[in-house]
């Protein structure tokens, strides 16, 4: 009720900040009877899944000899197991999402924190309980697998299981798989956790906004890299690197252990065919090596475009070259040069940008706001950042952000609503077919940002506004055409070297310096030799080569956007059809079917780069005009 009152108030006033969301459509509260009922329903589901998992696990050893006729009873059990595990996963997902939402809006909620801890434990148990299901279906003969897909509700699992089956040659014997999985928590994943705990407690000495020096945590120091004052950015960058250098041997140990573990595991799995260090990332991202090569080739031939963006940015700051502390800098003097955009007005702009693609997309933005599915307040205790989340039981998406009226926050709002639109487009698709890879995850969000950018640019009334918009485009060009590829360069050089022994901090710094030289060339005054230690992405145990999907997503989404003109009024239908298939097709098939594009060839990627080129040229012209004025 309070939320409804807030919404009515924010609609009536011209508030800058965003509204409160209303998640009571999912559960009234964590202590409510509804939440408790779902929790105990999940607990009994988990118990029966653990029994089913134990029974299936007992058959895993002989999975290669399963026969659809002789093992018809087991086949039916597996079908029911799959459907039951999907429902349990959805219920747990909704309970977890609710607890996370409560915690995001109020980090001090002890009940939500305790519940989240309990649910994380359940999540690990659920994963262990259903593991035998995929193990059996990965190793069974084709005829048995086909018969499984004909069981009621089981066809939805065909795509994800087929991907796993492609990998069957790399499976180990069951006891070895179990040993690896159980040791990874305190071995492999512990290295990633060590990085988090070291960086979480790091103190950096930096120049403070009000003058003088202060000691701050890494997150706060990193936020200074986005300040308009160059001396604050440089001081933050130096303070961060000095603090990191104290732990350099530990950070090097983390990188060596993660890549060493992956290498050893790959060697174990190479009994039938050799495993390459990129295989895991390609599989997770559902793309082929040919696609990655085509993308990287076009990035390499386009890196000069990213460097041009950096040079024009430097010119606007009145320096010959930007420093490594400047790559996240805002447009000079952008701070405060524009009035804050009140939330309702901002939402109206986003709505028009969406509606320019199709009226139904504009209506979607209205529906999200009207049903209280946007959190945008400015208040103490809220977690920083922005995200879109979906409740798997109701399939309703919610958007979380903190909105103060800046242009970048408006862009974030459009971005997160793009994720929500993606969810909405998939709402009637089984959960098992709606899990999309990182390469495709940013399609709808980047698309929405592009649509917003185009609308704002066409309606800008001053050169200052145009410059601010173009600055953001230039920053994207430099990030995706130069910075992300430099990260990939570092990782591949390091992985190439790893089998001959661990690399110390000096060597890692040297590899990073070479990688930056290769991509940034002469466009910066110095290279960031500590980037291997400061960038969290290199230290994640959950995914290897975590970086290239960002450049893929950016250029892929631009490629989708570019089809707007070619397809005219038929575009929106193809766009929605593409989004709906992102969880049940590999990227190559998706692009071929819905865009008529072959992403294993450079042509598709070059078309996207041409759009970026237009944006960089626009930025250069505006920067030139500004300089001749000044
Ligand atoms: Zn996103």
XYZ file of C-alpha atoms and ligand atoms in Angstrom:
631
model
C 0.000 0.000 0.000
C 2.810 2.334 0.855
C 4.309 1.535 -2.531
C 1.098 2.427 -4.338
C 0.933 5.681 -2.415
C 4.541 6.446 -3.423
C 3.758 5.734 -7.041
C 0.764 8.011 -7.032
C 2.891 10.691 -5.403
C 5.734 10.342 -7.899
C 3.325 10.511 -10.813
C 1.837 13.674 -9.400
C 5.100 15.452 -8.556
C 8.045 16.179 -10.790
C 10.448 14.107 -8.657
C 13.997 13.655 -9.881
C 14.510 10.267 -8.208
C 12.853 7.093 -9.417
C 9.936 5.272 -7.784
C 9.906 2.427 -5.267
C 9.187 -0.959 -6.756
C 6.413 -3.186 -5.496
C 7.509 -6.809 -5.202
C 4.443 -7.855 -3.204
C 3.044 -9.378 -6.405
C 5.575 -12.175 -5.749
C 5.391 -12.535 -1.949
C 4.029 -10.179 0.731
C 7.276 -10.581 2.745
C 9.860 -13.171 3.760
C 8.010 -13.942 6.965
C 4.673 -14.260 5.134
C 2.713 -17.518 5.025
C 3.075 -17.553 1.199
C 6.874 -17.388 1.306
C 7.074 -19.988 4.079
C 4.705 -22.286 2.150
C 6.903 -22.154 -0.978
C 9.978 -22.737 1.148
C 8.563 -25.897 2.712
C 7.216 -27.055 -0.680
C 10.752 -26.685 -2.027
C 12.214 -28.581 0.924
C 10.038 -31.610 0.235
C 10.758 -31.365 -3.510
C 14.461 -31.334 -2.728
C 14.145 -34.439 -0.558
C 12.394 -36.407 -3.308
C 14.877 -35.154 -5.952
C 17.741 -36.355 -3.779
C 16.162 -39.815 -3.694
C 15.618 -39.756 -7.495
C 19.184 -38.539 -7.985
C 20.605 -41.374 -5.908
C 18.596 -43.907 -7.945
C 19.708 -42.366 -11.267
C 23.302 -42.134 -10.030
C 23.306 -45.881 -9.430
C 22.563 -46.365 -13.163
C 25.080 -43.802 -14.421
C 27.956 -46.248 -14.690
C 26.047 -48.351 -17.233
C 24.456 -45.413 -19.083
C 26.171 -46.249 -22.376
C 24.219 -49.530 -22.565
C 20.729 -48.123 -21.828
C 17.982 -49.269 -24.187
C 14.618 -47.506 -24.636
C 12.604 -50.750 -24.681
C 14.419 -52.731 -22.014
C 14.756 -49.719 -19.701
C 11.315 -48.193 -20.323
C 10.599 -47.857 -16.603
C 13.833 -45.966 -15.987
C 13.067 -43.765 -18.992
C 9.759 -42.696 -17.416
C 11.524 -42.009 -14.117
C 14.055 -39.785 -15.873
C 11.303 -37.826 -17.659
C 9.510 -37.194 -14.349
C 12.865 -36.377 -12.701
C 13.624 -33.708 -15.315
C 10.216 -32.049 -15.018
C 10.313 -32.130 -11.203
C 13.824 -30.681 -11.086
C 12.741 -27.814 -13.341
C 9.845 -26.919 -11.040
C 12.050 -27.123 -7.940
C 14.656 -24.928 -9.611
C 11.985 -22.347 -10.479
C 10.596 -22.334 -6.943
C 14.043 -21.982 -5.405
C 14.866 -19.285 -7.979
C 11.811 -17.254 -7.003
C 12.602 -17.561 -3.295
C 16.227 -16.534 -3.904
C 15.305 -13.672 -6.206
C 12.927 -12.311 -3.606
C 15.557 -12.404 -0.855
C 18.095 -10.722 -3.164
C 15.613 -7.999 -4.120
C 14.888 -7.251 -0.458
C 18.633 -7.110 0.290
C 19.395 -4.831 -2.679
C 16.924 -2.257 -1.477
C 17.978 -2.628 2.167
C 21.403 -4.163 2.805
C 20.756 -4.290 6.561
C 17.768 -6.674 6.390
C 19.013 -9.505 8.644
C 16.104 -11.848 7.899
C 16.731 -11.619 4.150
C 20.469 -12.161 4.637
C 19.903 -15.261 6.759
C 17.347 -16.606 4.283
C 19.740 -16.036 1.399
C 22.424 -18.035 3.215
C 19.985 -20.895 3.776
C 18.872 -20.836 0.115
C 22.464 -20.801 -1.185
C 23.016 -24.035 0.707
C 19.845 -25.506 -0.839
C 21.039 -24.421 -4.252
C 24.251 -26.441 -3.881
C 22.233 -29.471 -2.723
C 19.831 -29.149 -5.651
C 22.764 -29.019 -8.070
C 24.237 -32.197 -6.575
C 20.854 -33.956 -6.599
C 20.176 -33.385 -10.312
C 23.764 -33.934 -11.524
C 23.205 -37.679 -12.170
C 20.316 -36.821 -14.529
C 22.548 -34.948 -16.953
C 25.323 -37.481 -16.480
C 23.062 -40.332 -17.627
C 21.557 -38.353 -20.497
C 24.991 -37.203 -21.615
C 26.320 -40.735 -21.931
C 23.294 -42.776 -23.020
C 22.931 -43.972 -26.653
C 21.161 -41.728 -29.184
C 18.036 -43.942 -29.326
C 17.604 -43.726 -25.551
C 18.092 -39.946 -25.632
C 15.491 -39.540 -28.392
C 13.043 -41.672 -26.423
C 13.687 -39.511 -23.348
C 12.789 -36.348 -25.299
C 9.406 -37.930 -26.134
C 8.517 -38.264 -22.426
C 5.889 -35.701 -21.273
C 7.506 -32.268 -20.830
C 10.992 -33.565 -21.636
C 11.414 -32.091 -25.115
C 12.223 -28.689 -23.569
C 15.490 -30.210 -22.315
C 16.567 -31.398 -25.752
C 18.655 -28.369 -26.718
C 20.663 -27.958 -23.502
C 21.230 -31.705 -23.180
C 22.274 -31.969 -26.848
C 24.980 -29.398 -26.158
C 26.176 -31.494 -23.233
C 26.074 -34.635 -25.363
C 28.390 -32.982 -27.892
C 30.857 -32.891 -25.039
C 30.415 -36.496 -23.968
C 33.853 -37.492 -25.287
C 35.376 -35.308 -22.587
C 33.544 -36.925 -19.683
C 35.516 -38.756 -17.018
C 34.500 -41.883 -15.160
C 31.823 -41.170 -12.568
C 34.086 -41.384 -9.479
C 36.538 -38.941 -11.098
C 33.730 -36.491 -11.965
C 32.483 -36.666 -8.388
C 35.972 -36.165 -6.949
C 36.578 -33.119 -9.156
C 33.231 -31.546 -8.303
C 33.609 -32.066 -4.585
C 37.194 -30.783 -4.449
C 36.569 -27.706 -6.617
C 34.736 -25.837 -3.855
C 37.763 -25.654 -1.554
C 40.301 -25.827 -4.386
C 39.485 -24.175 -7.704
C 36.706 -21.833 -6.551
C 38.568 -20.953 -3.364
C 41.135 -19.071 -5.469
C 38.424 -16.820 -6.883
C 37.084 -16.313 -3.356
C 40.577 -15.391 -2.130
C 40.771 -12.631 -4.747
C 37.401 -11.302 -3.586
C 38.417 -11.284 0.056
C 41.772 -9.586 -0.631
C 40.241 -6.872 -2.800
C 37.293 -6.512 -0.431
C 39.568 -5.423 2.416
C 42.119 -3.416 0.431
C 42.652 0.243 1.431
C 43.823 2.766 -1.174
C 45.338 6.193 -0.461
C 43.755 8.666 -2.851
C 43.230 12.386 -3.239
C 39.737 13.160 -1.952
C 37.053 15.149 -3.749
C 37.119 17.921 -1.154
C 40.943 18.209 -1.231
C 43.556 16.431 0.902
C 44.151 12.686 0.993
C 42.091 9.827 2.362
C 42.167 6.066 2.678
C 39.243 4.342 0.932
C 38.139 0.857 -0.152
C 38.717 -0.380 -3.679
C 35.107 0.181 -4.841
C 35.159 3.808 -3.696
C 38.603 4.385 -5.246
C 37.419 2.846 -8.513
C 34.418 5.191 -8.581
C 36.876 8.137 -8.606
C 38.094 6.945 -12.031
C 34.807 8.290 -13.399
C 35.241 11.790 -11.924
C 35.607 14.766 -14.284
C 38.786 16.041 -12.534
C 41.894 14.473 -14.172
C 44.018 14.829 -10.999
C 41.462 12.857 -8.969
C 41.420 10.078 -11.557
C 45.199 9.829 -11.736
C 45.535 9.815 -7.963
C 42.876 7.082 -7.677
C 44.607 4.958 -10.340
C 47.984 5.296 -8.626
C 46.450 4.627 -5.197
C 44.688 1.479 -6.444
C 47.822 0.109 -8.096
C 49.991 0.842 -5.050
C 47.513 -1.027 -2.850
C 47.336 -3.948 -5.287
C 51.118 -4.207 -5.497
C 51.286 -5.148 -1.796
C 49.428 -8.376 -2.650
C 51.021 -8.932 -6.062
C 52.335 -12.402 -5.248
C 48.919 -13.505 -3.990
C 47.141 -12.170 -7.104
C 49.696 -13.904 -9.327
C 49.109 -17.125 -7.358
C 45.355 -16.791 -7.997
C 45.816 -16.433 -11.774
C 48.348 -19.261 -11.955
C 46.185 -21.594 -9.876
C 43.012 -20.928 -11.887
C 44.670 -21.417 -15.263
C 46.768 -24.307 -13.923
C 43.660 -26.104 -12.633
C 41.864 -25.553 -15.933
C 44.891 -26.874 -17.804
C 45.162 -29.998 -15.625
C 41.451 -30.671 -15.908
C 41.640 -30.188 -19.680
C 44.498 -32.690 -19.864
C 42.446 -35.265 -17.917
C 39.524 -34.725 -20.281
C 41.710 -35.059 -23.376
C 41.539 -38.883 -23.451
C 39.551 -39.005 -26.711
C 40.463 -35.668 -28.318
C 42.675 -32.785 -27.135
C 40.943 -30.036 -25.119
C 41.988 -26.468 -25.997
C 41.996 -23.721 -23.367
C 39.339 -21.799 -25.312
C 36.928 -24.752 -25.588
C 35.155 -24.116 -22.295
C 34.507 -20.454 -23.092
C 33.293 -21.250 -26.612
C 30.899 -23.866 -25.282
C 29.585 -21.592 -22.513
C 29.008 -18.842 -25.052
C 27.509 -21.194 -27.645
C 29.714 -20.012 -30.484
C 32.191 -21.813 -32.729
C 35.908 -21.146 -33.047
C 35.253 -19.858 -36.583
C 32.896 -17.213 -35.181
C 35.397 -16.125 -32.535
C 38.147 -15.916 -35.163
C 35.963 -13.835 -37.479
C 35.095 -11.462 -34.615
C 38.718 -11.133 -33.443
C 39.948 -10.586 -36.993
C 37.523 -7.712 -37.552
C 38.355 -6.237 -34.126
C 42.017 -6.282 -35.060
C 41.473 -4.507 -38.379
C 39.228 -1.956 -36.599
C 41.404 -1.086 -33.610
C 42.467 2.210 -35.230
C 38.834 3.330 -34.898
C 38.975 2.849 -31.122
C 42.283 4.734 -31.010
C 40.770 7.621 -32.989
C 38.004 7.853 -30.378
C 40.670 8.042 -27.630
C 42.639 10.746 -29.475
C 39.548 12.919 -29.950
C 38.725 12.458 -26.257
C 42.266 13.561 -25.367
C 41.916 16.652 -27.551
C 38.752 17.643 -25.675
C 40.641 17.384 -22.392
C 43.370 19.528 -23.928
C 46.074 16.869 -23.686
C 48.034 15.082 -26.384
C 47.169 11.614 -25.060
C 44.904 10.207 -22.395
C 46.502 8.367 -19.478
C 45.432 4.849 -18.471
C 43.488 6.535 -15.617
C 41.348 8.392 -18.191
C 39.659 5.533 -20.018
C 36.477 5.867 -17.927
C 36.511 9.687 -17.777
C 33.233 11.546 -18.398
C 32.934 14.276 -21.033
C 34.898 17.324 -19.802
C 32.692 19.774 -17.929
C 29.699 17.486 -18.492
C 29.221 17.436 -14.736
C 26.448 19.823 -13.852
C 26.205 21.317 -17.336
C 22.788 19.785 -17.854
C 19.675 19.910 -15.683
C 18.700 16.631 -14.041
C 15.972 14.810 -15.945
C 13.038 14.041 -13.602
C 12.160 10.341 -13.582
C 8.753 10.643 -15.219
C 10.206 12.701 -18.031
C 13.112 10.269 -18.435
C 10.726 7.348 -18.530
C 8.728 9.177 -21.202
C 11.883 9.536 -23.325
C 12.674 5.825 -22.924
C 9.075 4.983 -23.817
C 9.319 7.042 -27.027
C 12.626 5.394 -27.936
C 11.053 1.957 -27.477
C 7.893 2.976 -29.340
C 10.001 4.183 -32.268
C 10.826 0.502 -32.874
C 7.251 -0.704 -32.333
C 4.235 0.679 -30.427
C 4.004 -2.516 -28.362
C 7.499 -1.853 -27.009
C 6.437 1.586 -25.792
C 3.414 -0.005 -24.134
C 5.755 -2.460 -22.402
C 7.664 0.409 -20.755
C 4.361 1.846 -19.501
C 3.256 -1.524 -18.167
C 6.537 -2.013 -16.270
C 6.115 1.374 -14.574
C 2.387 1.015 -13.913
C 2.789 -2.370 -12.247
C 5.546 -1.101 -9.931
C 8.301 -3.202 -11.463
C 10.944 -0.444 -11.493
C 13.007 0.427 -8.409
C 14.765 3.770 -8.814
C 14.859 5.512 -5.434
C 17.864 7.327 -3.996
C 18.150 6.107 -0.416
C 20.623 4.972 2.210
C 21.263 1.257 2.498
C 20.550 0.526 -1.169
C 23.179 -1.557 -2.957
C 24.933 0.238 -5.805
C 24.588 -0.943 -9.397
C 21.693 -1.816 -11.655
C 20.183 -5.093 -12.799
C 17.112 -6.773 -14.192
C 15.859 -9.913 -12.512
C 13.094 -12.359 -13.275
C 10.995 -14.422 -10.870
C 11.052 -17.869 -12.490
C 7.655 -18.931 -11.084
C 5.644 -15.910 -12.249
C 8.071 -15.124 -15.106
C 7.725 -11.424 -14.210
C 10.846 -9.227 -14.716
C 11.806 -6.393 -12.319
C 14.312 -3.595 -12.879
C 16.580 -2.258 -10.122
C 18.536 0.982 -10.402
C 19.261 4.217 -8.560
C 18.025 7.153 -10.601
C 19.231 10.708 -9.939
C 18.482 12.200 -13.346
C 21.808 11.958 -15.194
C 22.087 10.992 -18.833
C 24.050 7.840 -18.022
C 21.380 6.782 -15.512
C 18.736 7.310 -18.176
C 20.760 5.070 -20.458
C 21.018 2.463 -17.681
C 17.241 2.562 -17.271
C 16.779 1.898 -20.998
C 19.403 -0.868 -20.791
C 17.792 -2.732 -17.885
C 14.324 -2.363 -19.403
C 15.850 -4.002 -22.499
C 16.708 -7.061 -20.390
C 13.145 -6.989 -19.052
C 11.785 -6.864 -22.597
C 13.914 -9.899 -23.449
C 12.332 -11.758 -20.471
C 8.873 -10.687 -21.519
C 9.445 -11.936 -25.077
C 10.370 -15.371 -23.659
C 7.651 -15.524 -21.053
C 5.789 -18.551 -22.467
C 8.943 -20.471 -23.377
C 9.879 -23.317 -20.988
C 12.554 -22.296 -18.498
C 14.818 -25.046 -19.808
C 14.863 -23.243 -23.175
C 15.203 -19.704 -21.902
C 18.695 -19.713 -20.459
C 20.823 -17.680 -22.861
C 24.638 -17.353 -22.968
C 26.603 -14.199 -22.164
C 27.249 -13.537 -25.871
C 23.505 -13.090 -26.472
C 22.519 -11.746 -23.046
C 23.194 -8.109 -23.954
C 21.368 -8.151 -27.287
C 18.149 -6.506 -26.104
C 19.796 -4.209 -23.558
C 22.412 -2.760 -25.917
C 19.726 -2.522 -28.607
C 17.584 -0.414 -26.250
C 20.522 1.852 -25.394
C 21.179 2.358 -29.104
C 17.534 3.239 -29.758
C 17.621 5.736 -26.864
C 20.901 7.254 -28.093
C 19.517 7.736 -31.611
C 16.360 9.422 -30.286
C 18.295 11.733 -27.948
C 20.766 12.668 -30.686
C 17.941 13.511 -33.086
C 16.261 15.709 -30.461
C 19.367 17.379 -28.991
C 19.053 21.148 -29.022
C 22.643 22.160 -28.288
C 26.150 21.103 -29.266
C 26.927 20.488 -25.595
C 24.165 17.874 -25.463
C 25.301 16.310 -28.714
C 28.874 16.167 -27.477
C 27.867 14.474 -24.232
C 25.986 11.793 -26.168
C 28.785 11.321 -28.671
C 31.321 11.058 -25.843
C 29.478 7.984 -24.547
C 29.569 6.473 -28.063
C 33.308 7.167 -28.324
C 33.901 5.537 -24.958
C 32.030 2.434 -26.136
C 34.123 2.323 -29.305
C 37.361 2.459 -27.283
C 36.112 -0.111 -24.764
C 34.836 -2.708 -27.200
C 37.319 -2.260 -30.066
C 40.481 -1.806 -27.969
C 40.175 -2.476 -24.229
C 38.236 -5.754 -24.298
C 40.421 -7.195 -27.099
C 43.530 -6.228 -25.076
C 42.127 -8.301 -22.202
C 41.689 -11.249 -24.553
C 45.237 -10.749 -25.842
C 46.580 -10.850 -22.291
C 44.605 -13.968 -21.388
C 45.594 -15.918 -24.480
C 49.288 -15.008 -24.153
C 49.188 -16.032 -20.509
C 47.357 -19.320 -21.202
C 49.825 -20.129 -23.990
C 52.681 -19.718 -21.543
C 51.116 -21.403 -18.517
C 52.011 -25.056 -19.330
C 55.727 -24.192 -19.040
C 55.276 -22.981 -15.462
C 53.699 -20.210 -13.397
C 54.293 -16.529 -14.226
C 55.357 -14.147 -11.468
C 53.918 -10.642 -11.008
C 56.661 -9.009 -13.106
C 56.050 -11.353 -15.993
C 52.280 -10.832 -15.780
C 52.892 -7.074 -15.863
C 55.079 -7.490 -18.937
C 52.463 -9.619 -20.744
C 49.834 -6.992 -19.957
C 52.093 -4.191 -21.187
C 52.645 -6.012 -24.486
C 48.912 -6.671 -24.857
C 48.103 -2.982 -24.327
C 50.843 -1.938 -26.760
C 49.357 -4.259 -29.369
C 45.870 -2.771 -29.076
C 46.220 0.781 -27.730
C 49.332 1.557 -29.809
C 50.317 5.200 -29.297
C 46.857 6.362 -28.238
C 47.704 6.443 -24.492
C 50.507 8.166 -22.549
C 51.225 4.937 -20.594
C 49.960 1.372 -20.325
C 48.268 -0.152 -17.292
C 50.693 -2.868 -16.158
C 48.600 -3.643 -13.082
C 45.470 -4.338 -15.094
C 45.974 -8.095 -14.629
C 45.587 -7.561 -10.858
C 42.910 -4.856 -10.835
C 40.456 -6.467 -13.254
C 38.204 -8.838 -11.352
C 37.214 -10.669 -14.545
C 40.589 -12.425 -14.825
C 40.168 -13.860 -11.338
C 36.695 -15.371 -11.675
C 36.508 -19.127 -11.276
C 32.996 -19.348 -12.740
C 34.033 -18.626 -16.332
C 37.288 -18.450 -18.275
C 37.913 -15.830 -20.968
C 35.107 -13.787 -19.463
C 35.866 -10.726 -21.582
C 35.365 -11.256 -25.316
C 31.587 -11.819 -24.979
C 31.261 -8.084 -24.231
C 32.666 -7.133 -27.639
C 30.609 -9.885 -29.248
C 27.423 -8.590 -27.586
C 28.099 -4.980 -28.551
C 28.754 -5.678 -32.220
C 26.056 -8.363 -32.436
C 23.443 -5.996 -31.052
C 24.504 -3.250 -33.489
C 24.193 -5.834 -36.263
C 20.632 -6.544 -35.121
C 19.898 -2.797 -34.937
C 21.229 -2.335 -38.451
C 18.514 -4.691 -39.729
C 15.825 -2.167 -38.701
C 16.154 -0.253 -41.916
C 16.505 -3.282 -44.175
C 13.455 -5.088 -42.762
C 11.270 -2.001 -42.264
C 7.869 -2.784 -40.728
C 8.682 -6.507 -40.569
C 11.656 -5.829 -38.313
C 9.920 -6.024 -34.948
C 8.561 -9.504 -35.619
C 11.991 -10.821 -36.573
C 13.516 -9.097 -33.551
C 11.113 -10.739 -31.105
C 11.524 -14.115 -32.845
C 15.298 -13.760 -32.449
C 15.023 -12.918 -28.749
C 12.718 -15.896 -28.182
C 15.271 -18.299 -29.650
C 18.316 -17.057 -27.708
C 17.964 -19.900 -25.163
C 17.478 -22.748 -27.620
C 19.872 -22.106 -30.505
C 23.570 -21.674 -30.961
C 24.534 -18.152 -32.003
C 25.348 -19.148 -35.591
C 21.943 -20.704 -36.199
C 20.173 -17.815 -34.478
C 21.850 -15.223 -36.705
C 21.312 -17.264 -39.861
C 17.641 -17.849 -39.182
C 16.586 -14.406 -37.978
C 19.085 -12.025 -39.534
C 20.062 -13.982 -42.620
C 23.637 -13.415 -41.456
C 26.689 -15.681 -41.337
C 28.585 -14.668 -38.201
C 31.448 -17.042 -38.974
C 32.412 -14.614 -41.753
C 33.881 -11.117 -41.275
C 31.150 -9.399 -43.336
C 28.547 -9.370 -40.550
C 31.019 -7.906 -38.047
C 32.296 -5.322 -40.539
C 28.727 -4.054 -41.039
C 28.503 -3.432 -37.299
C 31.894 -1.714 -37.239
C 30.670 0.627 -39.983
C 27.961 1.845 -37.585
C 30.645 2.477 -34.948
C 32.682 4.346 -37.553
C 29.752 6.703 -38.154
C 29.532 7.376 -34.423
C 33.270 8.044 -34.082
C 33.205 10.401 -37.074
C 30.316 12.307 -35.523
C 32.274 12.584 -32.275
C 35.434 13.777 -34.052
C 33.489 16.491 -35.876
C 31.885 17.731 -32.649
C 35.237 17.638 -30.846
C 36.867 19.613 -33.671
C 34.085 22.226 -33.580
C 34.428 22.562 -29.794
C 38.190 23.043 -30.029
C 37.973 25.745 -32.654
C 35.441 27.563 -30.440
C 37.718 27.307 -27.408
Zn 23.180 -5.743 -19.214
